[in-house]
């Protein structure tokens, strides 16, 4: 079977981007774009981002995770440290993040170094989660092969009973990573495929921005 998708094309024309919009504070522009995406009813999960890692098998892999906070220091998400991505990050902490907000015709690509956040911060976030999500984190040996669905459902039932009247502590292998950004590229769709791309790079002291050819 072959499906030809050559006819699927869209012209981008909603906005534009200047070097001066990014300047020396890409985080400010990221925040502005994030707020605009948050306000846009067409954007369903504004904080969904693709996380790319270089795997222990030598292959790159990207998957969606949810951004839970960001600041000048970095971008934070939570996961299982023993998952495929966790093992990949342990070997190669250099990772990529990509946001795509189609209704705004915008993409943001971040490269940075991942490191585990402080255990107390992971504790605080874990305690803020609904009990069902907490139990889910206990049940799931994320990325490991399992024989069937029932394994999960039965483990959840067992733990629901066990923790009915008890608080749940964060599993040691579950917590946050912060990606300290080294470069942030802003992409704004433009007509005729002549998109605006502004790349901000951290030189160790400050951010410098350049324009890239689309
Ligand atoms: C919308 C969406 C949000 C997700 N958020 C997270 C998340 O915040 N943390 C997480 O570990 N997995 C999240 N996942 C699941 C991951 O995409 C992935 O399946 C899982 O982390 C296992 O990846 P790995 O085997 O490469 O480690 C999310 C998936 C989707 C589609």
Tab-separated table of C-alpha atoms in Angstrom, residues 2-207:
chain	number	residue	atom	x	y	z
A	2	UNK	CA	1.212	3.486	-0.805
A	3	UNK	CA	-0.486	6.702	0.216
A	4	UNK	CA	0.621	9.833	-1.551
A	5	UNK	CA	0.517	12.872	0.741
A	6	UNK	CA	2.081	15.407	-1.601
A	7	UNK	CA	-1.139	17.422	-1.721
A	8	UNK	CA	-1.142	18.076	2.032
A	9	UNK	CA	0.283	21.554	2.287
A	10	UNK	CA	-0.510	24.636	4.257
A	11	UNK	CA	0.594	28.213	3.848
A	12	UNK	CA	1.804	29.912	7.015
A	13	UNK	CA	0.963	33.563	7.433
A	14	UNK	CA	-0.106	34.350	10.975
A	15	UNK	CA	2.906	36.223	12.276
A	16	UNK	CA	6.561	37.076	11.814
A	17	UNK	CA	9.698	37.101	13.928
A	18	UNK	CA	12.580	39.584	14.134
A	19	UNK	CA	16.014	39.184	15.674
A	20	UNK	CA	15.059	41.954	18.088
A	21	UNK	CA	12.079	39.880	19.346
A	22	UNK	CA	14.560	37.399	20.830
A	23	UNK	CA	17.563	39.599	21.583
A	24	UNK	CA	19.413	38.534	24.701
A	25	UNK	CA	16.434	37.089	26.574
A	26	UNK	CA	15.028	34.039	24.764
A	27	UNK	CA	13.357	32.919	27.981
A	28	UNK	CA	11.202	36.037	27.910
A	29	UNK	CA	10.121	35.282	24.363
A	30	UNK	CA	9.498	31.627	25.265
A	31	UNK	CA	7.271	32.764	28.114
A	32	UNK	CA	5.405	35.131	25.790
A	33	UNK	CA	4.855	32.422	23.173
A	34	UNK	CA	3.875	29.911	25.878
A	35	UNK	CA	1.279	32.313	27.304
A	36	UNK	CA	-0.148	32.948	23.829
A	37	UNK	CA	-0.379	29.210	23.188
A	38	UNK	CA	-2.018	28.724	26.600
A	39	UNK	CA	-4.674	31.315	25.761
A	40	UNK	CA	-5.383	29.766	22.356
A	41	UNK	CA	-8.398	27.431	22.585
A	42	UNK	CA	-7.071	25.488	19.583
A	43	UNK	CA	-4.040	24.359	21.623
A	44	UNK	CA	-5.032	21.346	23.717
A	45	UNK	CA	-1.905	20.480	25.687
A	46	UNK	CA	0.247	23.549	25.561
A	47	UNK	CA	2.924	21.949	27.760
A	48	UNK	CA	3.310	18.782	25.689
A	49	UNK	CA	6.828	18.657	24.258
A	50	UNK	CA	8.882	16.146	22.393
A	51	UNK	CA	11.949	14.999	24.339
A	52	UNK	CA	14.750	13.613	22.180
A	53	UNK	CA	17.525	11.518	23.661
A	54	UNK	CA	20.391	9.480	22.303
A	55	UNK	CA	19.660	5.937	23.431
A	56	UNK	CA	22.027	3.384	24.905
A	57	UNK	CA	21.416	1.435	21.660
A	58	UNK	CA	22.891	4.349	19.674
A	59	UNK	CA	19.545	5.372	18.193
A	60	UNK	CA	17.939	8.752	18.808
A	61	UNK	CA	14.399	8.533	20.185
A	62	UNK	CA	11.852	11.197	20.885
A	63	UNK	CA	8.650	10.936	22.864
A	64	UNK	CA	6.156	13.361	24.336
A	65	UNK	CA	6.449	14.457	27.974
A	66	UNK	CA	4.778	17.290	29.855
A	67	UNK	CA	6.636	20.432	30.835
A	68	UNK	CA	5.857	21.103	34.494
A	69	UNK	CA	7.795	24.319	35.106
A	70	UNK	CA	10.301	26.586	33.448
A	71	UNK	CA	12.589	29.409	34.492
A	72	UNK	CA	15.896	30.915	33.390
A	73	UNK	CA	17.516	27.842	34.973
A	74	UNK	CA	15.702	25.351	32.807
A	75	UNK	CA	12.732	23.252	31.765
A	76	UNK	CA	11.395	20.588	34.139
A	77	UNK	CA	9.500	17.357	33.455
A	78	UNK	CA	8.846	14.246	35.532
A	79	UNK	CA	9.360	10.615	34.702
A	80	UNK	CA	10.687	7.253	35.784
A	81	UNK	CA	14.479	7.437	36.135
A	82	UNK	CA	14.802	3.757	35.152
A	83	UNK	CA	12.804	4.188	31.923
A	84	UNK	CA	14.400	4.021	28.490
A	85	UNK	CA	14.752	7.812	28.479
A	86	UNK	CA	16.192	7.758	32.021
A	87	UNK	CA	18.902	5.279	31.016
A	88	UNK	CA	19.592	7.287	27.858
A	89	UNK	CA	19.980	10.528	29.838
A	90	UNK	CA	22.327	8.831	32.326
A	91	UNK	CA	24.650	8.040	29.418
A	92	UNK	CA	24.034	11.160	27.286
A	93	UNK	CA	22.640	14.102	29.277
A	94	UNK	CA	22.518	16.219	26.112
A	95	UNK	CA	18.872	16.230	25.051
A	96	UNK	CA	16.485	18.069	22.767
A	97	UNK	CA	13.026	19.489	23.440
A	98	UNK	CA	10.564	20.517	20.744
A	99	UNK	CA	7.284	22.355	21.133
A	100	UNK	CA	4.885	22.622	18.164
A	101	UNK	CA	1.848	24.855	18.433
A	102	UNK	CA	0.215	24.366	15.004
A	103	UNK	CA	-2.537	26.960	15.419
A	104	UNK	CA	0.120	29.622	16.034
A	105	UNK	CA	2.367	28.225	13.290
A	106	UNK	CA	5.182	28.123	15.832
A	107	UNK	CA	7.884	25.679	16.821
A	108	UNK	CA	10.513	26.022	19.552
A	109	UNK	CA	13.557	23.748	19.602
A	110	UNK	CA	15.730	23.608	22.690
A	111	UNK	CA	19.051	21.849	23.197
A	112	UNK	CA	20.348	21.437	26.710
A	113	UNK	CA	21.766	19.273	29.449
A	114	UNK	CA	19.463	17.227	31.629
A	115	UNK	CA	20.072	16.686	35.321
A	116	UNK	CA	17.916	15.286	38.107
A	117	UNK	CA	16.247	17.939	40.235
A	118	UNK	CA	16.574	17.901	44.050
A	119	UNK	CA	14.766	14.972	45.684
A	120	UNK	CA	12.760	17.376	47.882
A	121	UNK	CA	11.409	19.094	44.758
A	122	UNK	CA	10.401	15.758	43.279
A	123	UNK	CA	8.768	14.867	46.613
A	124	UNK	CA	6.785	18.108	46.602
A	125	UNK	CA	5.539	17.582	43.053
A	126	UNK	CA	4.740	13.898	43.679
A	127	UNK	CA	2.664	14.836	46.714
A	128	UNK	CA	0.714	17.371	44.636
A	129	UNK	CA	-0.422	14.655	42.185
A	130	UNK	CA	-3.797	12.897	42.434
A	131	UNK	CA	-3.636	9.580	44.290
A	132	UNK	CA	-4.385	7.651	41.089
A	133	UNK	CA	-1.321	9.118	39.385
A	134	UNK	CA	0.806	8.407	42.461
A	135	UNK	CA	-0.295	4.769	42.426
A	136	UNK	CA	0.306	4.616	38.676
A	137	UNK	CA	3.913	5.659	39.234
A	138	UNK	CA	4.258	2.865	41.805
A	139	UNK	CA	2.726	0.280	39.501
A	140	UNK	CA	4.560	1.088	36.285
A	141	UNK	CA	8.078	-0.179	35.722
A	142	UNK	CA	8.142	2.222	32.816
A	143	UNK	CA	9.549	0.918	29.505
A	144	UNK	CA	9.881	-2.688	30.719
A	145	UNK	CA	8.205	-5.534	28.876
A	146	UNK	CA	5.103	-6.967	30.573
A	147	UNK	CA	3.069	-10.056	29.658
A	148	UNK	CA	-0.361	-8.400	29.511
A	149	UNK	CA	-2.599	-5.520	30.643
A	150	UNK	CA	-3.955	-7.476	33.611
A	151	UNK	CA	-0.575	-7.229	35.344
A	152	UNK	CA	-1.100	-3.474	35.646
A	153	UNK	CA	-4.789	-3.578	36.596
A	154	UNK	CA	-4.218	-6.202	39.296
A	155	UNK	CA	-1.207	-4.393	40.745
A	156	UNK	CA	-3.238	-1.177	40.857
A	157	UNK	CA	-6.122	-2.886	42.663
A	158	UNK	CA	-3.738	-4.387	45.203
A	159	UNK	CA	-2.045	-1.066	45.882
A	160	UNK	CA	-5.363	0.815	46.084
A	161	UNK	CA	-6.306	-1.448	48.986
A	162	UNK	CA	-2.886	-1.323	50.595
A	163	UNK	CA	-2.750	2.498	50.527
A	164	UNK	CA	-6.457	3.132	51.134
A	165	UNK	CA	-5.799	5.067	54.326
A	166	UNK	CA	-2.077	5.667	53.916
A	167	UNK	CA	-0.066	8.446	52.290
A	168	UNK	CA	2.065	7.374	49.341
A	169	UNK	CA	5.757	8.200	49.245
A	170	UNK	CA	7.506	8.990	46.007
A	171	UNK	CA	9.270	5.951	44.562
A	172	UNK	CA	13.039	6.573	44.534
A	173	UNK	CA	13.170	5.948	40.792
A	174	UNK	CA	10.567	8.570	39.926
A	175	UNK	CA	11.301	12.288	39.777
A	176	UNK	CA	12.101	15.367	37.768
A	177	UNK	CA	14.740	16.322	35.267
A	178	UNK	CA	15.709	19.885	34.502
A	179	UNK	CA	17.019	20.730	31.053
A	180	UNK	CA	19.424	23.673	31.303
A	181	UNK	CA	19.136	25.288	27.854
A	182	UNK	CA	22.224	25.898	25.715
A	183	UNK	CA	20.319	26.957	22.606
A	184	UNK	CA	16.730	27.931	21.892
A	185	UNK	CA	15.485	28.206	18.330
A	186	UNK	CA	12.240	30.020	17.570
A	187	UNK	CA	10.462	29.116	14.326
A	188	UNK	CA	7.602	31.128	12.928
A	189	UNK	CA	5.890	29.865	9.778
A	190	UNK	CA	5.894	32.331	6.844
A	191	UNK	CA	4.525	32.266	3.297
A	192	UNK	CA	6.383	30.471	0.485
A	193	UNK	CA	8.294	28.298	2.979
A	194	UNK	CA	10.474	31.316	3.808
A	195	UNK	CA	9.968	30.899	7.518
A	196	UNK	CA	11.555	33.021	10.235
A	197	UNK	CA	14.111	31.182	12.371
A	198	UNK	CA	15.961	32.916	15.167
A	199	UNK	CA	18.524	30.907	17.122
A	200	UNK	CA	19.672	32.046	20.559
A	201	UNK	CA	22.868	30.467	21.913
A	202	UNK	CA	24.264	30.640	25.427
A	203	UNK	CA	27.983	31.449	25.326
A	204	UNK	CA	28.548	30.843	29.029
A	205	UNK	CA	27.830	34.435	29.985
A	206	UNK	CA	24.991	35.645	27.815
A	207	UNK	CA	22.582	34.784	25.026
